[in-house]
Short mmCIF file of C-alpha atoms in Angstrom, two decimals:
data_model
loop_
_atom_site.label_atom_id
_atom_site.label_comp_id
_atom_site.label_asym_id
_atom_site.label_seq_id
_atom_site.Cartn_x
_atom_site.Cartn_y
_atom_site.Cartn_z
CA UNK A 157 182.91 -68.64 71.67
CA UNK A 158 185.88 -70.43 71.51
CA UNK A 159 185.11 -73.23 74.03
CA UNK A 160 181.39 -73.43 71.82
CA UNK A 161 183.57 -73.86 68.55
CA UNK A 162 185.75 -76.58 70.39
CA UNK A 163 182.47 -78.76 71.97
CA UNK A 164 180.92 -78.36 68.61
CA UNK A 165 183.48 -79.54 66.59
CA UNK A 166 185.24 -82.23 68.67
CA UNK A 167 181.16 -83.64 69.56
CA UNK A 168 180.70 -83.96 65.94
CA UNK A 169 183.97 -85.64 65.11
CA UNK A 170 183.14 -88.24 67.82
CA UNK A 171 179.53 -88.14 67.01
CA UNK A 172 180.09 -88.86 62.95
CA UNK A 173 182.66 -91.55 63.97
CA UNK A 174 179.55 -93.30 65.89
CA UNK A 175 177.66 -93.35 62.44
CA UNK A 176 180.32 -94.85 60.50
CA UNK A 177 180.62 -97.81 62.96
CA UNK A 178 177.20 -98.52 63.11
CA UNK A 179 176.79 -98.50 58.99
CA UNK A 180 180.12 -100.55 59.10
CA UNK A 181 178.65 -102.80 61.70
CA UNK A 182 176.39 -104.20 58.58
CA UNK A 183 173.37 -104.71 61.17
CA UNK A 184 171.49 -101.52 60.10
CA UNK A 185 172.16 -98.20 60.78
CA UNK A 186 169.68 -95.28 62.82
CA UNK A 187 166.51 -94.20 60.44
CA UNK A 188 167.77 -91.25 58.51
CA UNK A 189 171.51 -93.02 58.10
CA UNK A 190 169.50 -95.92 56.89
CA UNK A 191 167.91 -93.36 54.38
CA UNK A 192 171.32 -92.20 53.00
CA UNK A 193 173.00 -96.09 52.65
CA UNK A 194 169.98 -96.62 50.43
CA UNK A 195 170.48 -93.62 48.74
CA UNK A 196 173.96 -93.72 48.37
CA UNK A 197 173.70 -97.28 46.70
CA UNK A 198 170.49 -96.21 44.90
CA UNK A 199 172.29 -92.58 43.28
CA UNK A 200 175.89 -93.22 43.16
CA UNK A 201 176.77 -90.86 45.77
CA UNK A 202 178.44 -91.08 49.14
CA UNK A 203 176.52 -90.93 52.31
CA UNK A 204 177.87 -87.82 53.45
CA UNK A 205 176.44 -86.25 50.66
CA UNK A 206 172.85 -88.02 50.93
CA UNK A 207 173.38 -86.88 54.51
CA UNK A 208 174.11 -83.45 53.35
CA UNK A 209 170.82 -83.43 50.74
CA UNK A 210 168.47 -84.70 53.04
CA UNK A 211 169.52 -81.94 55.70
CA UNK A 212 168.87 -79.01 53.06
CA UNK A 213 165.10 -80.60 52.18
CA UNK A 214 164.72 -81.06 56.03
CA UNK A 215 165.16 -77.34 56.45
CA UNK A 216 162.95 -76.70 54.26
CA UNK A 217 160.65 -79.02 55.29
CA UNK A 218 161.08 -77.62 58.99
CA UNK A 219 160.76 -74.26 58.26
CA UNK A 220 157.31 -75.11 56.41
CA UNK A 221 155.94 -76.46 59.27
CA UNK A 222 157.09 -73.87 61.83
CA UNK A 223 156.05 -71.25 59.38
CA UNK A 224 159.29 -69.08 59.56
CA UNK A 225 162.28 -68.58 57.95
CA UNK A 226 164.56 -71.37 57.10
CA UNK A 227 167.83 -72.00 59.39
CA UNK A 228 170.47 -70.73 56.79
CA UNK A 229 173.09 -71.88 60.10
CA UNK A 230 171.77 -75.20 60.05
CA UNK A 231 173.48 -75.83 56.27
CA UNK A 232 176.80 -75.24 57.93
CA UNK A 233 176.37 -77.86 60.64
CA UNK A 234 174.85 -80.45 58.28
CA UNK A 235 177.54 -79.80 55.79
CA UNK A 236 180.39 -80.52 58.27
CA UNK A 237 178.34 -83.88 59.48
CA UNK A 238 178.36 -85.08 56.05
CA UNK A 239 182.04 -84.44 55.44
CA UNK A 240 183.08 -86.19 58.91
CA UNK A 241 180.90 -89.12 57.63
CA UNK A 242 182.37 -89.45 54.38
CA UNK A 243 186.20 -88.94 55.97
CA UNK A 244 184.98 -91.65 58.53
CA UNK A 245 183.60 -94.60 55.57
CA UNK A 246 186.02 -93.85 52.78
CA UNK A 247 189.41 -93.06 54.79
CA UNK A 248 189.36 -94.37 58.42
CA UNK A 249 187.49 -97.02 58.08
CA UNK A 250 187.31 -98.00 54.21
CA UNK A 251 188.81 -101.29 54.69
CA UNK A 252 186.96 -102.00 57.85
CA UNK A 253 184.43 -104.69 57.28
CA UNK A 254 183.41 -107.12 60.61
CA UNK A 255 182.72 -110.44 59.61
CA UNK A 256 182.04 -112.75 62.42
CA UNK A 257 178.24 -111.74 64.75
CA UNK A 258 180.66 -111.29 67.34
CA UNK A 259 183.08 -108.59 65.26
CA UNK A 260 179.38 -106.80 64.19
CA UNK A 261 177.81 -106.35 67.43
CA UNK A 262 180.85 -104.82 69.06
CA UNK A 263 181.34 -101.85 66.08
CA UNK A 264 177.56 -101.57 66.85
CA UNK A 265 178.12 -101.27 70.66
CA UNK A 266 180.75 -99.08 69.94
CA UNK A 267 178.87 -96.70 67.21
CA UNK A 268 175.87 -96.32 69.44
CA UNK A 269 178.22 -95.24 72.34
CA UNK A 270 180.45 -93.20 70.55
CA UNK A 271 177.73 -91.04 68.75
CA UNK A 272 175.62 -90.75 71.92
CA UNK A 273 178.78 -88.88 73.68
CA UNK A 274 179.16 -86.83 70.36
CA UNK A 275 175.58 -86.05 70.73
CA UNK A 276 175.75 -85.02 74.31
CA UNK A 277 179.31 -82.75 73.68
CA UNK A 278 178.02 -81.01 70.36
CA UNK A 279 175.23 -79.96 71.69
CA UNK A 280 176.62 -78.20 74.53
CA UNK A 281 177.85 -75.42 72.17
CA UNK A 282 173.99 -74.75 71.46
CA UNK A 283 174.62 -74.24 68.26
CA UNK A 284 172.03 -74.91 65.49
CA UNK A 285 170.72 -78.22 65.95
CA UNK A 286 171.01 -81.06 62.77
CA UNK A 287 167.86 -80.96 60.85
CA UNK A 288 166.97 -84.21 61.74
CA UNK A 289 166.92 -83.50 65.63
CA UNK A 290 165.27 -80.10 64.61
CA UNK A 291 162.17 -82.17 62.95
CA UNK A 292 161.24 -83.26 65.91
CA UNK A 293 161.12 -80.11 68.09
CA UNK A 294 159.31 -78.71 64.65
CA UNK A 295 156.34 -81.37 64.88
CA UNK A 296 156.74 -81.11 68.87
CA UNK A 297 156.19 -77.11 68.11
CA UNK A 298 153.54 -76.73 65.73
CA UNK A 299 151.52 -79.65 66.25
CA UNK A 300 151.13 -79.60 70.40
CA UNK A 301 152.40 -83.15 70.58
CA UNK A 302 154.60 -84.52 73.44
CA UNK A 303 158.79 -84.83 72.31
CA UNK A 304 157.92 -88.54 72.73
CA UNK A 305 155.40 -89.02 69.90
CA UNK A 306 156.72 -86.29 68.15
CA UNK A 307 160.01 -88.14 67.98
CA UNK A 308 158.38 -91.20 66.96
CA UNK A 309 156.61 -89.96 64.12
CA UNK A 310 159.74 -88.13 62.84
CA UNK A 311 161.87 -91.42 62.94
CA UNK A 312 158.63 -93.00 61.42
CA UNK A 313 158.97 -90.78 58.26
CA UNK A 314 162.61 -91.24 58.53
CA UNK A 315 162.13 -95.24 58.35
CA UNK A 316 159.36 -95.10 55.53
CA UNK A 317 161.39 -93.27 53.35
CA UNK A 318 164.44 -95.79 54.17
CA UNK A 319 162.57 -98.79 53.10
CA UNK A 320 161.46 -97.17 49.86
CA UNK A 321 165.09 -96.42 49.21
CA UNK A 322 166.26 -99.54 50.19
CA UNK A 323 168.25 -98.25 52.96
CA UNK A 324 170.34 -100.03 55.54
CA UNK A 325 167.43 -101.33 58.33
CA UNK A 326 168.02 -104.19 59.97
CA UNK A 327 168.15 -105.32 63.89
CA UNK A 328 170.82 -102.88 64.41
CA UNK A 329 168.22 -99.91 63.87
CA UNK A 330 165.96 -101.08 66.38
CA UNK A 331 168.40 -101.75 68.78
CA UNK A 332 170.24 -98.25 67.94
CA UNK A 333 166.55 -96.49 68.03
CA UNK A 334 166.18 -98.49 71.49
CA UNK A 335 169.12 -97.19 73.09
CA UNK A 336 171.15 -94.27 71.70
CA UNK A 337 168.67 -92.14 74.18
CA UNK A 338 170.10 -93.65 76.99
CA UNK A 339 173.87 -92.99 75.98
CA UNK A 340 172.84 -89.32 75.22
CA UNK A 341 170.53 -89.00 78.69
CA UNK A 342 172.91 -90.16 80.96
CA UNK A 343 176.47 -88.71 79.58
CA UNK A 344 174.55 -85.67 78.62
CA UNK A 345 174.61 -83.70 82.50
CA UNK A 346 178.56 -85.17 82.75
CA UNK A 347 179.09 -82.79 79.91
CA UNK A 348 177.13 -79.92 80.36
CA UNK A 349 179.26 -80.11 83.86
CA UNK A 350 182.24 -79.76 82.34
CA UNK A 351 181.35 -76.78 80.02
CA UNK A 352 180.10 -74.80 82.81
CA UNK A 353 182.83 -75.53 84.89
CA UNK A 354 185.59 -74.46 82.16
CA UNK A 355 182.95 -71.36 81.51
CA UNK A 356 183.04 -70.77 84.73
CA UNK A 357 187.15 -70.83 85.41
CA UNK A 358 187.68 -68.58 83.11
CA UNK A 359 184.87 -66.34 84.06
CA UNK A 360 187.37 -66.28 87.41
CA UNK A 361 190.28 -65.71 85.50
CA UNK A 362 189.08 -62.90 84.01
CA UNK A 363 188.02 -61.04 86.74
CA UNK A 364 190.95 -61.39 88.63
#
């Protein structure tokens, strides 16, 4: 349980860290951190906490369509994500603001790599999901379509409601939609190596 608690929370540091660079990046941000700039801007609020709101209406919303309870667990995990993104925007990085194309693409680059490894370490601990990832396998579940489509209608809502908030979409949400898979794909298996391999040590340590 330990080692869970410790890929959990360290993924999600790294993984929150990614979103902040890619809002700070000023190119456009993924779908549903799109969705929170424009709400933050639109409300008052800070993105952690549109983060945090649109999480608790996405459980709902999931458990609706799956037609079972909703995942009370899930609350805790969105909770800390909007925290981490909120420490990330108004402390790390408050004053960090790329100018030059150059200066932009690079916190992009950066953003989409560092939240695909946060991605790929958090959810190692298999511990409930973010409501956002959870809409897809929801729509994947109920609905008998493929994770593909399933994925691309979630990010479709996700994008819809952005533009009608006036969220953050620009080129850097296609090319973050475009490629964060890839980060999480291939880095995934490096990780899920490690955390069997730790498991596994101390599985040896213990019966010795």
């Amino acid at each position: 349980m330990k080692r869970r608690f410790l890929f959990f929370t360290i993924g999600l540091f790294i993984l929150t860290m990614g979103v902040a660079l890619i809002i700070k990046s000023g190119l456009g941000a993924s779908a549903w951190d799109a969705l929170a700039v424009g709400e933050s801007n639109m409300f008052g609020f800070t993105v952690g906490t549109a983060v945090f709101i649109n999480g608790i209406v996405l459980i709902g919303l999931n458990a609706l369509i799956m037609k079972k309870k909703p995942d009370v667990l899930a609350a805790g995990s969105i909770l800390v994500i909007g925290l981490l993104i909120d420490f990330w925007l108004l402390v790390v990085f408050n004053n960090y603001a790329p100018g030059m194309l150059m200066n932009q693409l690079v916190a992009l680059a950066s953003g989409i790599l560092t939240m695909g490894l946060g991605i790929a370490i958090y959810l190692q601990a298999k511990f409930p999901a973010s409501p956002m990832d959870t809409l897809m396998v929801a729509i994947h579940t109920r609905f008998g379509l493929n994770l593909r489509n399933s994925r691309i209608i979630s990010e479709g809502f996700a994008l819809s409601l952005a533009f009608l908030f006036k969220g953050d979409i620009g080129i850097g949400t296609i090319i973050v939609t475009l490629t964060l898979g890839f980060v999480v794909q291939y880095s995934f298996p490096l990780f899920e190596q490690l955390f069997e391999k730790k498991t596994m040590g101390k599985a040896a340590v213990s019966a010795d």
